[in-house]
mmCIF file of C-alpha atoms in Angstrom:
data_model
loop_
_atom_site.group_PDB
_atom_site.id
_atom_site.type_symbol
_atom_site.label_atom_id
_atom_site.label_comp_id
_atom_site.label_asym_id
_atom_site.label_seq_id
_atom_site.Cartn_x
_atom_site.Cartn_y
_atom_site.Cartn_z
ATOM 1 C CA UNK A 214 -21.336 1.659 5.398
ATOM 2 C CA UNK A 215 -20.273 5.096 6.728
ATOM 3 C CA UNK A 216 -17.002 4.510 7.863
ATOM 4 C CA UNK A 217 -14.105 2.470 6.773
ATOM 5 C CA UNK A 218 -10.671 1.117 8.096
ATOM 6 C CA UNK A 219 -8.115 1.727 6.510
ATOM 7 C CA UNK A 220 -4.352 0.441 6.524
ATOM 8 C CA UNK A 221 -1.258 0.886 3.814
ATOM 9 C CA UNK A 222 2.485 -0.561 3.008
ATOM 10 C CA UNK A 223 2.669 -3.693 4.966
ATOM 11 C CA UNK A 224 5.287 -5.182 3.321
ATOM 12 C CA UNK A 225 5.385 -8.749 4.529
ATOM 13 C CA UNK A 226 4.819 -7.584 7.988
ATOM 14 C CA UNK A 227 2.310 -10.500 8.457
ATOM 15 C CA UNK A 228 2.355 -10.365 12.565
ATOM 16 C CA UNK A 229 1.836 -6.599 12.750
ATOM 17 C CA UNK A 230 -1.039 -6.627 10.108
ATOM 18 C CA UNK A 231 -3.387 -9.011 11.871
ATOM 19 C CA UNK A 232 -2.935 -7.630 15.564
ATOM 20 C CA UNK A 233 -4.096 -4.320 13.469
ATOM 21 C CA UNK A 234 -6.890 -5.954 11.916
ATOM 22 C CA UNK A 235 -8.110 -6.974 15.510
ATOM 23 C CA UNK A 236 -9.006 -3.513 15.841
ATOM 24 C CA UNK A 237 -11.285 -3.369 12.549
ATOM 25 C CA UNK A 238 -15.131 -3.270 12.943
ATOM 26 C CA UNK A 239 -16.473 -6.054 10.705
ATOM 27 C CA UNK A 240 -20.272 -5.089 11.302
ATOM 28 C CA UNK A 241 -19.759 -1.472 10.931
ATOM 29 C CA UNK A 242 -16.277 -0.577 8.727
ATOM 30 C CA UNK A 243 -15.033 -1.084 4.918
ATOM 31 C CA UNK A 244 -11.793 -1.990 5.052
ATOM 32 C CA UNK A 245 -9.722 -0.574 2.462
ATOM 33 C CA UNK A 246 -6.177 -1.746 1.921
ATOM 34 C CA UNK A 247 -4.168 0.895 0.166
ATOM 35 C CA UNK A 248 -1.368 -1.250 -1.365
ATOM 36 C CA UNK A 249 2.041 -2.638 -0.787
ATOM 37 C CA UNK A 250 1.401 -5.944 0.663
ATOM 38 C CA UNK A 251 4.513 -7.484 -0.186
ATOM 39 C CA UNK A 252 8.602 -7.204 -0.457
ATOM 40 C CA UNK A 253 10.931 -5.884 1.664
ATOM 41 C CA UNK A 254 9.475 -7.571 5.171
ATOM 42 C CA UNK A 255 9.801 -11.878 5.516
ATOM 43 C CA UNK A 256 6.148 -12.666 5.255
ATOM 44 C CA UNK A 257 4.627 -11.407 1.955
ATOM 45 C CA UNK A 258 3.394 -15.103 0.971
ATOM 46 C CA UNK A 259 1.201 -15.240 4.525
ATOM 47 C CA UNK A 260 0.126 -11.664 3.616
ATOM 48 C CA UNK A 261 -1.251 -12.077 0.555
ATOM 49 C CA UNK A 262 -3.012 -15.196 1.218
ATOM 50 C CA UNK A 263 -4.864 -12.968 4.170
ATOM 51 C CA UNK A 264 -5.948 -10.599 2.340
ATOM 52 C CA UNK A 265 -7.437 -13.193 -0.642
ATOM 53 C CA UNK A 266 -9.002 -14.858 2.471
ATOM 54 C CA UNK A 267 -10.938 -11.427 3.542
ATOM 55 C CA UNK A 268 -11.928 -10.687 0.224
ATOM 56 C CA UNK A 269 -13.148 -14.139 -0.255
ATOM 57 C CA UNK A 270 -14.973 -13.698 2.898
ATOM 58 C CA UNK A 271 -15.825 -10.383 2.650
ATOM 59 C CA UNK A 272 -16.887 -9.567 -0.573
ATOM 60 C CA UNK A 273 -16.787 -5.910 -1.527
ATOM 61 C CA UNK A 274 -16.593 -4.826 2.424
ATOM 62 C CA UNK A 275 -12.687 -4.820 1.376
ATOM 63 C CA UNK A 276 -11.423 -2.633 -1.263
ATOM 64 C CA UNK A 277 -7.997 -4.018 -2.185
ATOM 65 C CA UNK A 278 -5.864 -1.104 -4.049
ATOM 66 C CA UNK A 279 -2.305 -1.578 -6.143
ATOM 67 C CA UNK A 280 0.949 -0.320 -4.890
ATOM 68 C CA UNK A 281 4.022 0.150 -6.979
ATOM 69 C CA UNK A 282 5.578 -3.466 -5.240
ATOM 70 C CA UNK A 283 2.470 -5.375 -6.105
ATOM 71 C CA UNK A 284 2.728 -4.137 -9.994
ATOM 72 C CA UNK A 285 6.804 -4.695 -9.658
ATOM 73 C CA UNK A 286 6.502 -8.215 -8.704
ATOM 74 C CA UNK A 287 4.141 -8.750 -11.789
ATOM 75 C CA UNK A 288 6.832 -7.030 -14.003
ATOM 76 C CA UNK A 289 9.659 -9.899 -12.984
ATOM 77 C CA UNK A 290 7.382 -12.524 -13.594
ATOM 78 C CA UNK A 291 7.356 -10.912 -17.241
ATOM 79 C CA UNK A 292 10.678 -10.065 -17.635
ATOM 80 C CA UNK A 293 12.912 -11.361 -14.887
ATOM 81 C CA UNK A 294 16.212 -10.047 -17.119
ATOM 82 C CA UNK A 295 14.735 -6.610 -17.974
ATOM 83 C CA UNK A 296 15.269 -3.238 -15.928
ATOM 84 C CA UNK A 297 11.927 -3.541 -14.456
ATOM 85 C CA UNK A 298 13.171 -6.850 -13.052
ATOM 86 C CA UNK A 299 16.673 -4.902 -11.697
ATOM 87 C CA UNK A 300 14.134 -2.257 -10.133
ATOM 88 C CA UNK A 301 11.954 -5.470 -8.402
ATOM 89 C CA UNK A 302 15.294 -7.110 -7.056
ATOM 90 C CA UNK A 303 16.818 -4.136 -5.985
ATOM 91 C CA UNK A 304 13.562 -2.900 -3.642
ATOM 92 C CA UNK A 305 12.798 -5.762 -1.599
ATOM 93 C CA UNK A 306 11.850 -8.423 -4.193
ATOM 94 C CA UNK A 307 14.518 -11.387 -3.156
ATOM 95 C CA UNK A 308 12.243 -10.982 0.252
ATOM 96 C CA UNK A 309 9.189 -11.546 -2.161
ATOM 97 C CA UNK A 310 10.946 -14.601 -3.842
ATOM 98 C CA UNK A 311 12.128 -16.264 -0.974
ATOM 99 C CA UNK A 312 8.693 -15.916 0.956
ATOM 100 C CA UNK A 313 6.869 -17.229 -1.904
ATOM 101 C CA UNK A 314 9.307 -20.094 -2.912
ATOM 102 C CA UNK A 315 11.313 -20.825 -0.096
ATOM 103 C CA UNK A 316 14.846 -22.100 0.774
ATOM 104 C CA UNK A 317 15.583 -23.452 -2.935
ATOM 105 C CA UNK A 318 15.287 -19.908 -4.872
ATOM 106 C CA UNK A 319 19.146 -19.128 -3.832
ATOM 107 C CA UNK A 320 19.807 -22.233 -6.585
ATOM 108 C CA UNK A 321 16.952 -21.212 -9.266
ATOM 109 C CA UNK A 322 18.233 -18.815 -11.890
ATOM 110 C CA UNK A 323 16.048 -15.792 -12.475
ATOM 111 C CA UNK A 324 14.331 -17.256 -15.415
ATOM 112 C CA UNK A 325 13.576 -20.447 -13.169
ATOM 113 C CA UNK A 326 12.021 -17.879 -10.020
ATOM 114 C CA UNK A 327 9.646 -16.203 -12.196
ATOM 115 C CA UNK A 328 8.831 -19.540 -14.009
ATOM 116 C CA UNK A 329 7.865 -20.965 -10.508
ATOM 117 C CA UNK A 330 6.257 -17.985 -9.836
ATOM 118 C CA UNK A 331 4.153 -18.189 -12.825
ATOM 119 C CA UNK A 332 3.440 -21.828 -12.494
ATOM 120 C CA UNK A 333 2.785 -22.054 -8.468
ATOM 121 C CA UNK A 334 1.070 -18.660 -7.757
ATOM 122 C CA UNK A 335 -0.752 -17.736 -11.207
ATOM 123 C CA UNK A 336 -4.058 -16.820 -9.068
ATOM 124 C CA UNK A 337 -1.784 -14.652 -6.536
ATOM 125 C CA UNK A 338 -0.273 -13.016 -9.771
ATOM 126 C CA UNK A 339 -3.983 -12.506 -11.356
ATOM 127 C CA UNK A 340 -4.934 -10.846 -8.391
ATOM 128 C CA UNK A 341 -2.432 -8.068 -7.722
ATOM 129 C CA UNK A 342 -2.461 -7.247 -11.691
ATOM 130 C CA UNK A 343 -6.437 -6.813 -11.661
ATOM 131 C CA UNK A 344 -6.233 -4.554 -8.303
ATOM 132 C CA UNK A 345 -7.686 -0.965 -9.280
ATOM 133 C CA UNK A 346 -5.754 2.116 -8.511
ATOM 134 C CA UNK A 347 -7.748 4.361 -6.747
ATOM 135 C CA UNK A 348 -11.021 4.332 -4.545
ATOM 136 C CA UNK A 349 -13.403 7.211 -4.354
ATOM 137 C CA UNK A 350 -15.576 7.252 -1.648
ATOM 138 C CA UNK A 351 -17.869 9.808 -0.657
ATOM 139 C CA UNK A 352 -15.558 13.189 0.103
ATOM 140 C CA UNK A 353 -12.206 10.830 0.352
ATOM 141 C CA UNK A 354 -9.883 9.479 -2.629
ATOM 142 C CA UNK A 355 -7.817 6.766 -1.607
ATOM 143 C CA UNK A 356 -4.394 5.976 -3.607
ATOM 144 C CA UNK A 357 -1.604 4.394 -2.935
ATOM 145 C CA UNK A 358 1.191 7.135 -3.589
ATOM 146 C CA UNK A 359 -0.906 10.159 -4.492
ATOM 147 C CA UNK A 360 -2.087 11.806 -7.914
ATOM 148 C CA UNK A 361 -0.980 14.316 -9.883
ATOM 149 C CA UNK A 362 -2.384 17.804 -8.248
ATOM 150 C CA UNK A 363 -1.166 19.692 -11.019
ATOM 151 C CA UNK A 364 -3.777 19.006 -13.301
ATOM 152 C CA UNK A 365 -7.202 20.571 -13.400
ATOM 153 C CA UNK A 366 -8.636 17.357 -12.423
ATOM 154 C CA UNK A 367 -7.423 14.249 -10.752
ATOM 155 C CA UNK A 368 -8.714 11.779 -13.089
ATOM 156 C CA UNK A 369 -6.053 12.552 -15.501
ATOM 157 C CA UNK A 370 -3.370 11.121 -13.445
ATOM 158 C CA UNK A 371 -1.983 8.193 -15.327
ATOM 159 C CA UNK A 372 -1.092 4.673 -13.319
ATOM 160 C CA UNK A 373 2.454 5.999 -12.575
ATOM 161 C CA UNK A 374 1.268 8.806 -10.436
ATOM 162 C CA UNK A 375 -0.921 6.666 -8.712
ATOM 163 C CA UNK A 376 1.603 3.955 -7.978
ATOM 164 C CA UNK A 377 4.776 6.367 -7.831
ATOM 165 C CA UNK A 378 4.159 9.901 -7.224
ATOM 166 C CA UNK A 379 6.466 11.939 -4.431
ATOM 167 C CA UNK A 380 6.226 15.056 -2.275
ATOM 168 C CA UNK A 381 2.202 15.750 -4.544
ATOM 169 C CA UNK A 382 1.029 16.487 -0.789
ATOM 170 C CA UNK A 383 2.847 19.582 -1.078
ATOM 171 C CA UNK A 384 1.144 21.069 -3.809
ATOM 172 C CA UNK A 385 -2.878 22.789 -3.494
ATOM 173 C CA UNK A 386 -5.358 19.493 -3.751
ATOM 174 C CA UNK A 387 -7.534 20.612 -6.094
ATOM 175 C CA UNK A 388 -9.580 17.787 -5.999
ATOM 176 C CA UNK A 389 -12.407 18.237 -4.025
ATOM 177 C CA UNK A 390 -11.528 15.351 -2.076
ATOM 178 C CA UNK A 391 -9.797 14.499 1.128
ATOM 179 C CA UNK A 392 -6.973 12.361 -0.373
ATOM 180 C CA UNK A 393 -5.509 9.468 2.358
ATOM 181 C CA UNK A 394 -2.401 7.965 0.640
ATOM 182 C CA UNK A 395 0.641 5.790 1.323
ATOM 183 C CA UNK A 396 3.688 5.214 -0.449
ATOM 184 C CA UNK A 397 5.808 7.723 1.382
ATOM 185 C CA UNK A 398 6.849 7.310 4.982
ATOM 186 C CA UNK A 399 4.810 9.759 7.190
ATOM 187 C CA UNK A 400 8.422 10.099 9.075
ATOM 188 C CA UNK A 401 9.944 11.486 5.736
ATOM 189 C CA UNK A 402 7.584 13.281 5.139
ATOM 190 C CA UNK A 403 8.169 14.932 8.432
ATOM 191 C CA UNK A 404 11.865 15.121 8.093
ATOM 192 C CA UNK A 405 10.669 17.451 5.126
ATOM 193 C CA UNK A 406 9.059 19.471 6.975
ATOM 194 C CA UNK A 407 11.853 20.140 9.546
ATOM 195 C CA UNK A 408 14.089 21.759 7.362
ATOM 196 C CA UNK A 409 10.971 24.249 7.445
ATOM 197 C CA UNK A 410 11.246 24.406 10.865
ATOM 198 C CA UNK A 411 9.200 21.542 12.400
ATOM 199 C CA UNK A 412 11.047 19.101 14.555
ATOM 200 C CA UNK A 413 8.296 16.370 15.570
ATOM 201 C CA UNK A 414 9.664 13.291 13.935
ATOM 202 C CA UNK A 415 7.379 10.600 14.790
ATOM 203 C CA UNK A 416 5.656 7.393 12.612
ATOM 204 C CA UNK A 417 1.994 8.000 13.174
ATOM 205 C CA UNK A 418 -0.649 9.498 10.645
ATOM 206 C CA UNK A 419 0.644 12.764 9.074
ATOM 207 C CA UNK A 420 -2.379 15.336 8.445
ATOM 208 C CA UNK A 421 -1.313 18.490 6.443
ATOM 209 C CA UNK A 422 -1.911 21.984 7.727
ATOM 210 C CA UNK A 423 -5.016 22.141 5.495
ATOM 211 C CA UNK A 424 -5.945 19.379 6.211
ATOM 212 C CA UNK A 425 -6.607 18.199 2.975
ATOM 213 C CA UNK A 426 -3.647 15.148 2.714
ATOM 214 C CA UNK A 427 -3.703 12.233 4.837
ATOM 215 C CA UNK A 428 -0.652 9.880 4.405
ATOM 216 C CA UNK A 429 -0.628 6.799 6.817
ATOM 217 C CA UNK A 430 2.530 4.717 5.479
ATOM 218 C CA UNK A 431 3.911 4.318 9.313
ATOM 219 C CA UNK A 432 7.136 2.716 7.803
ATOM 220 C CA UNK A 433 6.618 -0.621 9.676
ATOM 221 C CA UNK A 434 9.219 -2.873 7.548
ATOM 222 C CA UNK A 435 11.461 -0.377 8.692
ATOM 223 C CA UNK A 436 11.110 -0.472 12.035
ATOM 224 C CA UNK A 437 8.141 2.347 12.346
ATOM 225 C CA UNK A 438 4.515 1.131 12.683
ATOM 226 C CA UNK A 439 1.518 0.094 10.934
ATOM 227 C CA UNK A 440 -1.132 2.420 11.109
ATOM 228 C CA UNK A 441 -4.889 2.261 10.928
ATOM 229 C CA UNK A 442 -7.018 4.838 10.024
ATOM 230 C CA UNK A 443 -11.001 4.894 11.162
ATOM 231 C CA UNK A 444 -11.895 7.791 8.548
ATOM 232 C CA UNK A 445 -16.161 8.819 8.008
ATOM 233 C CA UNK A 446 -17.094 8.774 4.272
ATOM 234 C CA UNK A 447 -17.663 12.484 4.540
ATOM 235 C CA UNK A 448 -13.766 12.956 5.634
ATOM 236 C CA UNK A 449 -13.775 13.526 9.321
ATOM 237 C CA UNK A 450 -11.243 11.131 10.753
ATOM 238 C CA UNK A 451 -12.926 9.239 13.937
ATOM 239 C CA UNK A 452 -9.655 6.981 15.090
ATOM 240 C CA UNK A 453 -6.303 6.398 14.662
ATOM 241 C CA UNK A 454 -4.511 2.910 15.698
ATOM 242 C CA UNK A 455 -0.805 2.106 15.412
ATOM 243 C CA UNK A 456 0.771 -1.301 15.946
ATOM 244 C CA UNK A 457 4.323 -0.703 16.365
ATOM 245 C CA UNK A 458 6.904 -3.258 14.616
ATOM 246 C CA UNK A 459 7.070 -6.639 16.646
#
């Protein structure tokens, strides 16, 4: 296939994610999801058994990529006392917890909500660990948060570029490649750019001036939108759909 779908952050936003898939092409699109399918939003238990559901159904049609939540969520599991644990709890993970095990994690000790997690959800827990980082495809990369432009080629970026880098749309893409990322809010990224005087402030799909960054994270669990982006494998971007926060 030619063209693919393509969506990012959704964050337990169950509702707003399948009215968007209604608008993917199943004969003629890969869908590629682009990572952050859970915490923060009430639904990340319904998400993720979605998206195992289209890849079970689907096969390699759907590309399934890590975001820095999905790999968080594995670190608690691991360590539910450790700082990577704090990080977890303190960006949305109680959300996670509470979608996944319900009314009775406010009386489970942390020890006891990872154990459950562990015990009840081991597949769920295989399958965000094993999700790959990146997607090249054609004349596009796909990441979750970016890579690290910097160096002289992209493939040195380590996994904590890929699941956490900031502001790397602002540097030259040296790449090669149209990159389409997440990660960061496309209205924060705009808010950067009014204090260079831009004021359009808006949730949609953010395309730089060169036109060589695409970032799509509509900020939906915060109230912005969840965007879909119809992109060609040679770069050119053919659609844009938003479903705005329900």
């Amino acid at each position: 296939m030619n063209q693919a779908f393509c969506v990012s952050d959704i964050h337990g936003c169950y509702d707003e994610f399948v009215a968007l898939l209604k608008h993917w092409d199943v004969d003629n699109e890969q869908l590629i999801l682009m990572g952050d399918y859970i915490d923060r939003g009430t639904k990340s238990k319904e998400v993720m058994a979605h998206i195992q559901q289209l890849c079970h159904t689907y096969k390699e049609q759907v590309i399934v990529l890590k975001g820095n939540h999905d790999a968080m969520l594995g670190e608690f599991v691991e360590d539910p006392r450790g700082t990577l644990a704090e990080r977890f709890l303190r960006n949305g993970g109680q959300q996670t917890l509470a979608s996944f095990i319900g009314e009775r994690v406010a009386h489970l000790s942390r020890e006891e909500q990872a154990n459950y997690m562990e015990t009840h959800y081991e597949q769920e827990l295989a399958f965000l660990q094993s999700l790959p980082l990146y997607y090249e495809w054609g004349n596009v990369l796909f990441t979750h948060a970016g890579f690290q432009s910097k160096y002289t080629t992209w493939q040195e970026s380590t996994e904590e570029h890929f699941l956490w880098i900031r502001q790397h749309y602002g540097k030259e893409n040296g790449s090669g490649l149209r990159n389409v990322f997440g990660h960061t809010p496309t209205a924060r990224i705009r808010s950067e750019e009014e204090k260079h005087g831009s004021h359009e402030e808006h949730h949609g799909i953010w395309i730089s001036n060169d036109g060589k960054y695409i970032g799509i994270d509509g900020g939906c669990v915060f109230g912005g939108q969840l965007n879909g982006l119809r992109i060609k494998k040679d770069g050119r971007i053919v659609g844009i759909i938003q479903e705005a926060k329900q």
